[in-house]
Amino acid sequence: MTDKDLYGGLIRLHILHHAAEEPIFGLGIIEELRHHGYEISAGTLYPMLHGLEKKGYLTSRHERTGRRDRRVYEITEQGRVALTDAGAKLLLHARTIEAGFAAAERDVAGS
């Protein structure tokens, strides 16, 4: 498993999170993800966006901005439900992992 495989799900959740706040577009979400430490190319992002749309988590429309057309994505109700469910599971897993780290630190300190 590569780091990209590991982080792909987290990136998708992050995309849904931002789409729940406001409509998103490719370059904007690439820049937002970069602020959170994810370096992602358009060649990686757009298949993710298309996949989230195909699963019914996002919808898209074309929007004209100046002389350019861009595709804008919005979260669907199905996407909101998936984000809420995944967020709860992520929190549970994070707590479990944190407890494992704390136990390992105690073991090391007790050695």
XYZ file of N, CA and C in Angstrom:
333
model
N 0.849 -1.176 0.000
C 0.000 0.000 0.000
C 0.898 1.244 0.000
N 0.583 2.182 -0.853
C 1.351 3.421 -0.919
C 0.694 4.482 -0.051
N 1.423 5.560 0.207
C 0.842 6.668 0.961
C -0.393 7.210 0.261
N -0.363 7.240 -1.081
C -1.525 7.739 -1.825
C -2.747 6.871 -1.557
N -2.536 5.547 -1.478
C -3.647 4.653 -1.174
C -4.180 4.930 0.227
N -3.276 5.146 1.155
C -3.653 5.380 2.540
C -4.400 6.692 2.703
N -3.920 7.745 2.065
C -4.507 9.070 2.238
C -5.676 9.366 1.309
N -5.899 8.532 0.311
C -6.969 8.791 -0.656
C -8.326 8.957 -0.004
N -8.650 8.105 0.954
C -9.930 8.211 1.647
C -10.031 9.486 2.464
N -8.921 9.863 3.108
C -8.922 11.104 3.887
C -9.105 12.312 2.986
N -8.477 12.277 1.823
C -8.618 13.383 0.876
C -10.059 13.473 0.391
N -10.676 12.345 0.098
C -12.079 12.354 -0.331
C -12.986 12.943 0.749
N -12.737 12.572 2.005
C -13.519 13.142 3.106
C -13.287 14.642 3.215
N -12.059 15.056 3.018
C -11.736 16.481 3.073
C -12.468 17.234 1.953
N -12.508 16.639 0.779
C -13.231 17.239 -0.353
C -14.710 17.388 0.005
N -15.309 16.323 0.542
C -16.721 16.386 0.920
C -16.953 17.437 2.003
N -16.033 17.518 2.946
C -16.143 18.524 4.010
C -16.226 19.933 3.416
N -15.318 20.238 2.494
C -15.323 21.582 1.906
C -16.529 21.800 0.999
N -16.961 20.760 0.303
C -18.150 20.880 -0.541
C -19.402 21.081 0.311
N -19.377 20.602 1.551
C -20.507 20.822 2.456
C -20.560 22.276 2.919
N -19.415 22.949 2.928
C -19.360 24.350 3.346
C -19.747 25.307 2.230
N -19.315 24.985 1.006
C -19.596 25.838 -0.149
C -19.245 25.079 -1.426
N -19.759 25.508 -2.566
C -19.377 24.862 -3.828
C -17.856 24.945 -4.030
N -17.296 23.905 -4.614
C -15.853 23.838 -4.819
C -15.547 23.669 -6.297
N -14.304 23.973 -6.673
C -13.834 23.727 -8.034
C -12.399 23.228 -7.940
N -11.921 22.623 -9.004
C -10.649 21.921 -9.012
C -9.471 22.669 -8.426
N -9.092 23.779 -9.034
C -7.910 24.509 -8.580
C -8.086 25.006 -7.151
N -9.276 25.443 -6.818
C -9.536 25.916 -5.464
C -9.340 24.831 -4.425
N -9.812 23.621 -4.708
C -9.682 22.534 -3.731
C -8.241 22.027 -3.705
N -7.528 22.077 -4.827
C -6.103 21.714 -4.819
C -5.350 22.643 -3.878
N -5.627 23.937 -3.966
C -4.968 24.913 -3.086
C -5.367 24.698 -1.631
N -6.629 24.427 -1.383
C -7.090 24.184 -0.015
C -6.421 22.944 0.569
N -6.357 21.881 -0.199
C -5.715 20.659 0.275
C -4.230 20.898 0.560
N -3.595 21.717 -0.249
C -2.182 22.047 -0.050
C -1.978 22.715 1.321
N -2.923 23.557 1.735
C -2.841 24.203 3.051
C -2.871 23.176 4.184
N -3.409 22.010 3.895
C -3.512 20.958 4.909
C -2.447 19.877 4.733
N -1.457 20.154 3.890
C -0.331 19.235 3.740
C -0.473 18.193 2.653
N -1.537 18.260 1.866
C -1.718 17.301 0.768
C -1.246 17.935 -0.531
N -0.273 17.322 -1.167
C 0.162 17.755 -2.498
C -0.533 16.844 -3.500
N -1.492 17.381 -4.207
C -2.294 16.578 -5.123
C -2.353 17.286 -6.469
N -2.196 16.520 -7.525
C -2.221 17.084 -8.876
C -3.645 17.037 -9.426
N -3.858 17.797 -10.476
C -5.163 17.770 -11.151
C -5.455 16.363 -11.677
N -4.409 15.674 -12.117
C -4.569 14.318 -12.642
C -5.010 13.312 -11.591
N -4.800 13.626 -10.332
C -5.272 12.787 -9.230
C -6.618 13.278 -8.721
N -6.774 14.603 -8.625
C -7.997 15.179 -8.063
C -9.226 14.913 -8.925
N -9.124 15.178 -10.221
C -10.334 15.094 -11.051
C -10.946 13.696 -11.083
N -10.152 12.637 -11.152
C -10.790 11.312 -11.036
C -11.490 11.110 -9.687
N -10.930 11.698 -8.616
C -11.602 11.613 -7.310
C -12.944 12.337 -7.352
N -12.939 13.553 -7.894
C -14.185 14.317 -7.998
C -15.216 13.575 -8.841
N -14.777 13.036 -9.977
C -15.698 12.303 -10.852
C -16.232 11.062 -10.149
N -15.367 10.387 -9.381
C -15.798 9.205 -8.637
C -16.823 9.556 -7.561
N -16.588 10.657 -6.846
C -17.541 11.097 -5.825
C -18.878 11.494 -6.458
N -18.798 12.059 -7.652
C -20.030 12.417 -8.365
C -20.754 11.153 -8.837
N -20.007 10.205 -9.358
C -20.606 8.963 -9.854
C -21.304 8.197 -8.721
N -20.744 8.267 -7.512
C -21.344 7.592 -6.364
C -22.538 8.360 -5.799
N -22.758 9.573 -6.300
C -23.898 10.356 -5.850
C -23.601 11.278 -4.679
N -22.320 11.434 -4.315
C -21.942 12.290 -3.182
C -21.813 13.756 -3.587
N -21.533 13.998 -4.843
C -21.401 15.353 -5.381
C -22.235 15.481 -6.645
N -22.652 16.696 -6.951
C -23.201 17.025 -8.264
C -22.315 18.124 -8.826
N -22.361 18.297 -10.133
C -21.540 19.352 -10.727
C -22.336 20.109 -11.776
N -21.845 21.301 -12.025
C -22.416 22.131 -13.089
C -21.276 22.947 -13.680
N -21.459 23.369 -14.917
C -20.474 24.251 -15.541
C -20.814 25.683 -15.189
N -19.786 26.442 -14.886
C -19.959 27.843 -14.516
C -18.977 28.676 -15.326
N -19.454 29.764 -15.850
C -18.606 30.670 -16.635
C -18.044 31.742 -15.703
N -16.725 31.867 -15.675
C -16.064 32.913 -14.897
C -15.140 33.665 -15.843
N -15.553 34.845 -16.209
C -14.770 35.597 -17.195
C -14.819 34.880 -18.528
N -13.662 34.557 -19.034
C -13.582 33.843 -20.318
C -13.461 32.335 -20.148
N -13.476 31.886 -18.909
C -13.242 30.468 -18.646
C -14.510 29.775 -18.171
N -14.610 28.526 -18.548
C -15.622 27.639 -17.988
C -14.936 26.784 -16.941
N -15.617 26.554 -15.846
C -15.084 25.606 -14.879
C -16.244 24.790 -14.330
N -15.909 23.608 -13.870
C -16.910 22.731 -13.283
C -16.919 22.984 -11.779
N -18.087 23.250 -11.247
C -18.267 23.521 -9.823
C -19.021 22.335 -9.222
N -18.540 21.881 -8.071
C -19.114 20.712 -7.405
C -19.808 21.119 -6.111
N -20.957 20.487 -5.858
C -21.697 20.703 -4.622
C -22.029 19.350 -4.009
N -22.086 19.318 -2.686
C -22.402 18.076 -1.997
C -23.899 17.789 -2.139
N -24.242 16.525 -2.190
C -25.642 16.090 -2.229
C -26.062 15.668 -0.824
N -27.332 15.401 -0.646
C -27.798 14.896 0.647
C -27.130 13.554 0.952
N -26.990 12.714 -0.056
C -26.304 11.427 0.124
C -24.854 11.661 0.554
N -24.218 12.681 -0.006
C -22.851 13.025 0.377
C -22.771 13.508 1.810
N -23.754 14.293 2.239
C -23.780 14.772 3.637
C -23.920 13.605 4.614
N -24.784 12.666 4.285
C -24.969 11.490 5.139
C -23.673 10.682 5.191
N -23.061 10.466 4.044
C -21.807 9.708 3.993
C -20.710 10.416 4.785
N -20.626 11.734 4.661
C -19.619 12.503 5.398
C -19.844 12.391 6.902
N -21.080 12.500 7.336
C -21.392 12.384 8.765
C -21.040 11.001 9.289
N -21.444 9.961 8.551
C -21.148 8.582 8.968
C -19.646 8.327 9.001
N -18.954 8.757 7.956
C -17.506 8.540 7.883
C -16.788 9.335 8.965
N -17.269 10.536 9.246
C -16.655 11.350 10.298
C -16.742 10.672 11.650
N -17.886 10.070 11.951
C -18.049 9.357 13.221
C -17.099 8.162 13.294
N -16.982 7.431 12.203
C -16.064 6.286 12.175
C -14.613 6.746 12.280
N -14.290 7.828 11.610
C -12.933 8.362 11.658
C -12.569 8.771 13.083
N -13.487 9.403 13.770
C -13.249 9.813 15.150
C -13.019 8.597 16.044
N -13.822 7.566 15.878
C -13.671 6.339 16.651
C -12.303 5.708 16.393
N -11.911 5.628 15.112
C -10.611 5.042 14.763
C -9.466 5.893 15.308
N -9.606 7.201 15.236
C -8.556 8.093 15.745
C -8.367 7.881 17.243
N -9.456 7.725 17.977
C -9.356 7.480 19.420
C -8.678 6.142 19.698
N -9.008 5.131 18.905
C -8.405 3.814 19.081
C -6.904 3.871 18.808
N -6.536 4.548 17.742
C -5.118 4.685 17.393
C -4.385 5.476 18.467
N -5.007 6.555 18.930
C -4.392 7.370 19.987
C -4.173 6.544 21.252
N -5.150 5.710 21.617
C -5.001 4.853 22.790
C -3.860 3.855 22.594
N -3.724 3.349 21.383
C -2.614 2.433 21.087
C -1.262 3.110 21.221
N -1.166 4.355 20.748
C 0.083 5.108 20.895
C 0.396 5.363 22.364
N -0.634 5.724 23.135
C -0.426 5.994 24.566
C 0.054 4.748 25.289
N -0.513 3.594 24.946
C -0.086 2.333 25.573
C 1.351 2.005 25.194
N 1.710 2.234 23.953
C 3.078 1.977 23.502
C 4.063 2.898 24.213
N 3.677 4.153 24.409
C 4.546 5.083 25.124
C 4.736 4.653 26.579
N 3.677 4.167 27.202
C 3.793 3.681 28.584
C 4.703 2.474 28.654
N 4.584 1.580 27.660
C 5.456 0.397 27.625
C 6.913 0.797 27.490
N 7.190 1.765 26.612
C 8.557 2.231 26.400
C 9.081 2.915 27.667
N 8.247 3.728 28.288
C 8.651 4.448 29.504
C 8.894 3.478 30.654
N 8.145 2.382 30.704
C 8.288 1.392 31.784
C 9.432 0.432 31.573
N 10.026 0.446 30.379
C 11.123 -0.492 30.079
C 12.411 -0.110 30.716
